[in-house]
Amino acid sequence: QVQLQESGPGLVKPSETLSLTCAVSGYSISSGYYWGWIRQPPGKGLEWIGSIYHSGSTYYNPSLKSRVTISVDTSKNQFSLKLSSVTAADTAVYYCARCSMTTVNFDYWGQGTLVTVSS
Amino acid sequence: QSVLTQPPSVSAAPGQKVTISCSGSSSNIGNNYVSWYQQLPGTAPKLLIYDNNKRPSGIPDRFSGSKSGTSATLGITGLQTGDEADYYCGTWDSSLSAGRYVFGTGTKVTVL
């Protein structure tokens, strides 16, 4: 069974960089699929942040592209998100998920982690 | 502001049927597959329908999906209290120079 688990600081100061890691178990990242990040501000809808392939190929949401970096570490079977220059508007639950980019859907999700941006 | 529009809420009694619409354009739904996600309170979203009308293993056939032109629909029959959740459609959108995955505005299903 594919499982994903997000980890990282729950509190980030404004203007700093948010960093999260998603550990994957039950499936080798190198075997295929893209791996993505999605966020959900409290009480609001879902927003796709970006996705990465094991080769390092990435797709980013144009609205966040200038601040986002997604990387992959196949040796640890995990991938990471960095979001720079954060503001209160970046406060959200951040989910990692496995992503099929052929027909594009997210079939396995982590439980999510709340990141609050506040001084 | 999402490019995919869903009704904010729908409701029905147990055992009844509800449908949730997802309206888009030729830049998204019209030329790409649609997925549907169920988000129970306090939990992560779960894939319910993919490729417009396919169900992942373990999803009961009470849930169905369809697409016509630039709109998609999720149907839930035999409504149960456990179906109370937020439902989101999603698809690839190519209206910008670089594509992006977009989710619908979300619909809250209430079982009366």
mmCIF file of C-alpha atoms in Angstrom:
data_model
loop_
_atom_site.group_PDB
_atom_site.id
_atom_site.type_symbol
_atom_site.label_atom_id
_atom_site.label_comp_id
_atom_site.label_asym_id
_atom_site.label_seq_id
_atom_site.Cartn_x
_atom_site.Cartn_y
_atom_site.Cartn_z
ATOM 1 C CA GLN A 1 0.000 0.000 0.000
ATOM 2 C CA VAL A 2 1.383 3.375 -1.025
ATOM 3 C CA GLN A 3 1.762 5.753 1.897
ATOM 4 C CA LEU A 4 2.938 9.351 2.015
ATOM 5 C CA GLN A 5 3.890 11.350 5.092
ATOM 6 C CA GLU A 6 4.610 15.060 5.223
ATOM 7 C CA SER A 7 7.036 16.550 7.720
ATOM 8 C CA GLY A 8 8.439 19.957 8.488
ATOM 9 C CA PRO A 9 8.040 23.031 10.700
ATOM 10 C CA GLY A 10 4.498 23.980 11.610
ATOM 11 C CA LEU A 11 5.377 27.637 12.055
ATOM 12 C CA VAL A 12 7.299 29.842 9.649
ATOM 13 C CA LYS A 13 8.032 33.551 9.958
ATOM 14 C CA PRO A 14 6.930 35.984 7.245
ATOM 15 C CA SER A 15 9.513 36.504 4.456
ATOM 16 C CA GLU A 16 11.252 33.226 5.325
ATOM 17 C CA THR A 17 11.246 29.947 3.382
ATOM 18 C CA LEU A 18 8.776 27.152 4.056
ATOM 19 C CA SER A 19 10.361 23.704 3.741
ATOM 20 C CA LEU A 20 8.500 20.400 3.770
ATOM 21 C CA THR A 21 9.443 16.825 2.986
ATOM 22 C CA CYS A 22 7.224 13.951 1.877
ATOM 23 C CA ALA A 23 8.419 10.442 2.686
ATOM 24 C CA VAL A 24 7.005 7.716 0.444
ATOM 25 C CA SER A 25 6.645 4.083 1.491
ATOM 26 C CA GLY A 26 5.184 1.079 -0.284
ATOM 27 C CA TYR A 27 6.291 2.331 -3.703
ATOM 28 C CA SER A 28 9.599 3.375 -5.197
ATOM 29 C CA ILE A 29 9.590 6.937 -6.505
ATOM 30 C CA SER A 30 12.002 5.758 -9.222
ATOM 31 C CA SER A 31 9.385 3.339 -10.562
ATOM 32 C CA GLY A 32 7.350 6.090 -12.137
ATOM 33 C CA TYR A 33 4.533 8.561 -11.571
ATOM 34 C CA TYR A 34 4.920 12.200 -10.727
ATOM 35 C CA TRP A 35 4.825 13.381 -7.107
ATOM 36 C CA GLY A 36 3.047 16.557 -6.167
ATOM 37 C CA TRP A 37 2.212 19.153 -3.558
ATOM 38 C CA ILE A 38 -1.258 20.597 -2.987
ATOM 39 C CA ARG A 39 -2.299 23.087 -0.319
ATOM 40 C CA GLN A 40 -5.548 24.138 1.326
ATOM 41 C CA PRO A 41 -5.900 27.381 3.314
ATOM 42 C CA PRO A 42 -8.127 27.006 6.391
ATOM 43 C CA GLY A 43 -11.752 26.805 5.323
ATOM 44 C CA LYS A 44 -10.910 27.165 1.634
ATOM 45 C CA GLY A 45 -10.419 25.020 -1.444
ATOM 46 C CA LEU A 46 -7.516 23.074 -2.900
ATOM 47 C CA GLU A 47 -4.613 24.609 -4.827
ATOM 48 C CA TRP A 48 -2.045 22.623 -6.805
ATOM 49 C CA ILE A 49 1.508 23.822 -6.159
ATOM 50 C CA GLY A 50 3.551 21.610 -8.459
ATOM 51 C CA SER A 51 4.712 18.107 -9.341
ATOM 52 C CA ILE A 52 8.046 16.360 -9.958
ATOM 53 C CA TYR A 53 9.199 13.179 -11.736
ATOM 54 C CA HIS A 54 12.027 11.005 -10.398
ATOM 55 C CA SER A 55 14.248 12.376 -13.159
ATOM 56 C CA GLY A 56 13.786 15.867 -11.745
ATOM 57 C CA SER A 57 11.381 17.094 -14.396
ATOM 58 C CA THR A 58 8.933 19.540 -12.834
ATOM 59 C CA TYR A 59 5.627 21.270 -13.425
ATOM 60 C CA TYR A 60 4.801 24.315 -11.304
ATOM 61 C CA ASN A 61 1.651 26.356 -10.824
ATOM 62 C CA PRO A 62 2.409 29.580 -12.736
ATOM 63 C CA SER A 63 0.949 31.632 -9.894
ATOM 64 C CA LEU A 64 3.586 30.272 -7.482
ATOM 65 C CA LYS A 65 6.419 29.384 -9.829
ATOM 66 C CA SER A 66 8.686 32.286 -8.884
ATOM 67 C CA ARG A 67 8.727 31.159 -5.238
ATOM 68 C CA VAL A 68 8.538 27.358 -5.497
ATOM 69 C CA THR A 69 11.206 24.676 -5.757
ATOM 70 C CA ILE A 70 10.341 20.984 -5.688
ATOM 71 C CA SER A 71 13.132 18.449 -5.524
ATOM 72 C CA VAL A 72 13.400 14.673 -5.287
ATOM 73 C CA ASP A 73 15.778 12.358 -3.424
ATOM 74 C CA THR A 74 15.358 8.868 -4.860
ATOM 75 C CA SER A 75 17.935 7.386 -2.440
ATOM 76 C CA LYS A 76 15.668 8.330 0.471
ATOM 77 C CA ASN A 77 12.452 7.792 -1.511
ATOM 78 C CA GLN A 78 11.237 11.266 -0.696
ATOM 79 C CA PHE A 79 10.584 14.600 -2.305
ATOM 80 C CA SER A 80 10.562 18.124 -0.928
ATOM 81 C CA LEU A 81 8.933 21.515 -1.251
ATOM 82 C CA LYS A 82 10.477 24.909 -0.690
ATOM 83 C CA LEU A 83 8.326 28.046 -0.834
ATOM 84 C CA SER A 84 10.191 31.297 -0.400
ATOM 85 C CA SER A 85 9.168 34.760 0.820
ATOM 86 C CA VAL A 86 6.098 33.460 2.601
ATOM 87 C CA THR A 87 3.267 35.648 3.871
ATOM 88 C CA ALA A 88 0.158 34.983 5.930
ATOM 89 C CA ALA A 89 -1.583 34.020 2.675
ATOM 90 C CA ASP A 90 0.622 30.918 2.539
ATOM 91 C CA THR A 91 -0.863 29.577 5.761
ATOM 92 C CA ALA A 92 -2.460 26.277 4.789
ATOM 93 C CA VAL A 93 -2.555 22.537 5.184
ATOM 94 C CA TYR A 94 0.041 21.182 2.770
ATOM 95 C CA TYR A 95 -0.550 17.772 1.214
ATOM 96 C CA CYS A 96 1.795 15.622 -0.797
ATOM 97 C CA ALA A 97 0.336 13.152 -3.287
ATOM 98 C CA ARG A 98 1.185 10.697 -6.027
ATOM 99 C CA CYS A 99 0.261 12.071 -9.405
ATOM 100 C CA SER A 100 -0.473 10.457 -12.726
ATOM 101 C CA MET A 101 0.497 13.010 -15.351
ATOM 102 C CA THR A 102 -0.861 11.021 -18.297
ATOM 103 C CA THR A 103 -4.493 11.718 -17.525
ATOM 104 C CA VAL A 104 -3.594 13.795 -14.446
ATOM 105 C CA ASN A 105 -5.070 12.770 -11.136
ATOM 106 C CA PHE A 106 -3.823 12.363 -7.571
ATOM 107 C CA ASP A 107 -4.433 8.823 -6.364
ATOM 108 C CA TYR A 108 -2.595 8.623 -3.045
ATOM 109 C CA TRP A 109 -2.398 11.472 -0.534
ATOM 110 C CA GLY A 110 -0.544 12.173 2.672
ATOM 111 C CA GLN A 111 -2.518 13.169 5.750
ATOM 112 C CA GLY A 112 -1.432 16.790 5.399
ATOM 113 C CA THR A 113 0.479 19.143 7.640
ATOM 114 C CA LEU A 114 -0.608 22.593 8.789
ATOM 115 C CA VAL A 115 1.910 25.350 8.221
ATOM 116 C CA THR A 116 1.187 28.702 9.827
ATOM 117 C CA VAL A 117 3.011 31.836 8.719
ATOM 118 C CA SER A 118 3.282 34.206 11.640
ATOM 119 C CA SER A 119 5.871 36.210 13.505
ATOM 120 C CA GLN B 1 -10.510 32.291 -8.208
ATOM 121 C CA SER B 2 -10.937 28.811 -9.665
ATOM 122 C CA VAL B 3 -11.678 28.301 -13.358
ATOM 123 C CA LEU B 4 -13.880 25.345 -12.457
ATOM 124 C CA THR B 5 -17.255 26.248 -10.953
ATOM 125 C CA GLN B 6 -19.217 23.976 -8.640
ATOM 126 C CA PRO B 7 -22.380 24.649 -6.614
ATOM 127 C CA PRO B 8 -21.462 25.545 -3.013
ATOM 128 C CA SER B 9 -23.778 22.938 -1.556
ATOM 129 C CA VAL B 10 -26.242 20.174 -2.340
ATOM 130 C CA SER B 11 -28.392 18.128 0.001
ATOM 131 C CA ALA B 12 -30.750 15.179 0.005
ATOM 132 C CA ALA B 13 -32.250 12.622 2.327
ATOM 133 C CA PRO B 14 -30.619 9.249 3.001
ATOM 134 C CA GLY B 15 -31.111 6.847 0.117
ATOM 135 C CA GLN B 16 -31.689 9.620 -2.386
ATOM 136 C CA LYS B 17 -29.469 10.751 -5.243
ATOM 137 C CA VAL B 18 -27.437 13.928 -5.653
ATOM 138 C CA THR B 19 -25.528 15.296 -8.596
ATOM 139 C CA ILE B 20 -22.694 17.811 -8.485
ATOM 140 C CA SER B 21 -21.803 19.827 -11.546
ATOM 141 C CA CYS B 22 -18.383 21.138 -12.510
ATOM 142 C CA SER B 23 -18.371 23.803 -15.199
ATOM 143 C CA GLY B 24 -15.249 24.760 -17.096
ATOM 144 C CA SER B 25 -14.117 25.628 -20.597
ATOM 145 C CA SER B 26 -12.376 24.246 -23.653
ATOM 146 C CA SER B 27 -9.040 25.065 -21.970
ATOM 147 C CA ASN B 28 -9.660 22.561 -19.223
ATOM 148 C CA ILE B 29 -12.601 20.154 -19.052
ATOM 149 C CA GLY B 30 -13.269 20.377 -22.761
ATOM 150 C CA ASN B 31 -9.927 18.845 -23.674
ATOM 151 C CA ASN B 32 -8.750 16.946 -20.602
ATOM 152 C CA TYR B 33 -9.820 14.176 -18.269
ATOM 153 C CA VAL B 34 -11.705 15.072 -15.100
ATOM 154 C CA SER B 35 -11.156 13.638 -11.626
ATOM 155 C CA TRP B 36 -13.309 13.910 -8.524
ATOM 156 C CA TYR B 37 -12.127 13.950 -4.922
ATOM 157 C CA GLN B 38 -13.996 13.417 -1.662
ATOM 158 C CA GLN B 39 -12.772 15.198 1.458
ATOM 159 C CA LEU B 40 -14.357 14.003 4.678
ATOM 160 C CA PRO B 41 -14.193 16.490 7.576
ATOM 161 C CA GLY B 42 -10.681 16.861 8.917
ATOM 162 C CA THR B 43 -9.114 14.426 6.463
ATOM 163 C CA ALA B 44 -7.102 14.480 3.261
ATOM 164 C CA PRO B 45 -8.882 14.359 -0.101
ATOM 165 C CA LYS B 46 -9.470 10.935 -1.597
ATOM 166 C CA LEU B 47 -9.651 10.091 -5.296
ATOM 167 C CA LEU B 48 -13.211 9.098 -6.146
ATOM 168 C CA ILE B 49 -13.342 9.211 -9.942
ATOM 169 C CA TYR B 50 -10.599 9.517 -12.542
ATOM 170 C CA ASP B 51 -10.521 9.692 -16.345
ATOM 171 C CA ASN B 52 -14.042 11.194 -16.272
ATOM 172 C CA ASN B 53 -15.855 8.055 -15.198
ATOM 173 C CA LYS B 54 -13.515 5.427 -13.761
ATOM 174 C CA ARG B 55 -13.558 4.359 -10.128
ATOM 175 C CA PRO B 56 -10.390 3.360 -8.244
ATOM 176 C CA SER B 57 -10.454 0.007 -6.536
ATOM 177 C CA GLY B 58 -12.585 0.110 -3.403
ATOM 178 C CA ILE B 59 -14.855 2.967 -4.482
ATOM 179 C CA PRO B 60 -18.475 1.750 -4.531
ATOM 180 C CA ASP B 61 -20.498 1.994 -7.720
ATOM 181 C CA ARG B 62 -22.865 4.409 -5.951
ATOM 182 C CA PHE B 63 -20.386 7.022 -7.169
ATOM 183 C CA SER B 64 -20.337 7.794 -10.888
ATOM 184 C CA GLY B 65 -18.806 10.407 -13.138
ATOM 185 C CA SER B 66 -19.595 11.766 -16.559
ATOM 186 C CA LYS B 67 -18.423 14.512 -18.884
ATOM 187 C CA SER B 68 -20.110 16.381 -21.687
ATOM 188 C CA GLY B 69 -18.426 19.216 -23.530
ATOM 189 C CA THR B 70 -17.010 21.651 -20.987
ATOM 190 C CA SER B 71 -18.890 20.287 -17.974
ATOM 191 C CA ALA B 72 -18.581 17.251 -15.757
ATOM 192 C CA THR B 73 -20.931 15.699 -13.254
ATOM 193 C CA LEU B 74 -20.501 13.544 -10.164
ATOM 194 C CA GLY B 75 -23.456 11.431 -9.130
ATOM 195 C CA ILE B 76 -24.003 9.795 -5.763
ATOM 196 C CA THR B 77 -26.873 7.334 -5.414
ATOM 197 C CA GLY B 78 -28.161 5.669 -2.247
ATOM 198 C CA LEU B 79 -26.919 8.612 -0.205
ATOM 199 C CA GLN B 80 -25.491 7.698 3.205
ATOM 200 C CA THR B 81 -24.599 9.811 6.237
ATOM 201 C CA GLY B 82 -20.994 8.818 5.660
ATOM 202 C CA ASP B 83 -21.111 10.637 2.308
ATOM 203 C CA GLU B 84 -21.285 14.016 4.056
ATOM 204 C CA ALA B 85 -18.142 15.678 2.793
ATOM 205 C CA ASP B 86 -16.710 18.279 0.463
ATOM 206 C CA TYR B 87 -16.328 17.189 -3.157
ATOM 207 C CA TYR B 88 -13.901 18.706 -5.648
ATOM 208 C CA CYS B 89 -13.504 18.234 -9.370
ATOM 209 C CA GLY B 90 -10.082 18.633 -10.937
ATOM 210 C CA THR B 91 -8.438 18.699 -14.342
ATOM 211 C CA TRP B 92 -5.511 20.098 -16.310
ATOM 212 C CA ASP B 93 -5.917 23.651 -17.552
ATOM 213 C CA SER B 94 -3.958 25.072 -20.470
ATOM 214 C CA SER B 95 -5.362 28.598 -20.596
ATOM 215 C CA LEU B 96 -2.033 30.089 -19.486
ATOM 216 C CA SER B 97 1.239 29.741 -21.409
ATOM 217 C CA ALA B 98 2.237 27.079 -18.929
ATOM 218 C CA GLY B 99 -0.363 24.525 -17.941
ATOM 219 C CA ARG B 100 -1.539 23.950 -14.424
ATOM 220 C CA TYR B 101 -3.750 21.539 -12.525
ATOM 221 C CA VAL B 102 -6.904 23.184 -11.243
ATOM 222 C CA PHE B 103 -9.483 22.145 -8.683
ATOM 223 C CA GLY B 104 -13.115 23.188 -8.641
ATOM 224 C CA THR B 105 -14.547 25.531 -6.030
ATOM 225 C CA GLY B 106 -15.849 22.595 -4.011
ATOM 226 C CA THR B 107 -19.323 21.380 -3.073
ATOM 227 C CA LYS B 108 -20.489 20.461 0.399
ATOM 228 C CA VAL B 109 -22.867 17.504 0.456
ATOM 229 C CA THR B 110 -25.316 17.399 3.352
ATOM 230 C CA VAL B 111 -27.434 14.373 4.171
ATOM 231 C CA LEU B 112 -30.701 15.605 5.614
#
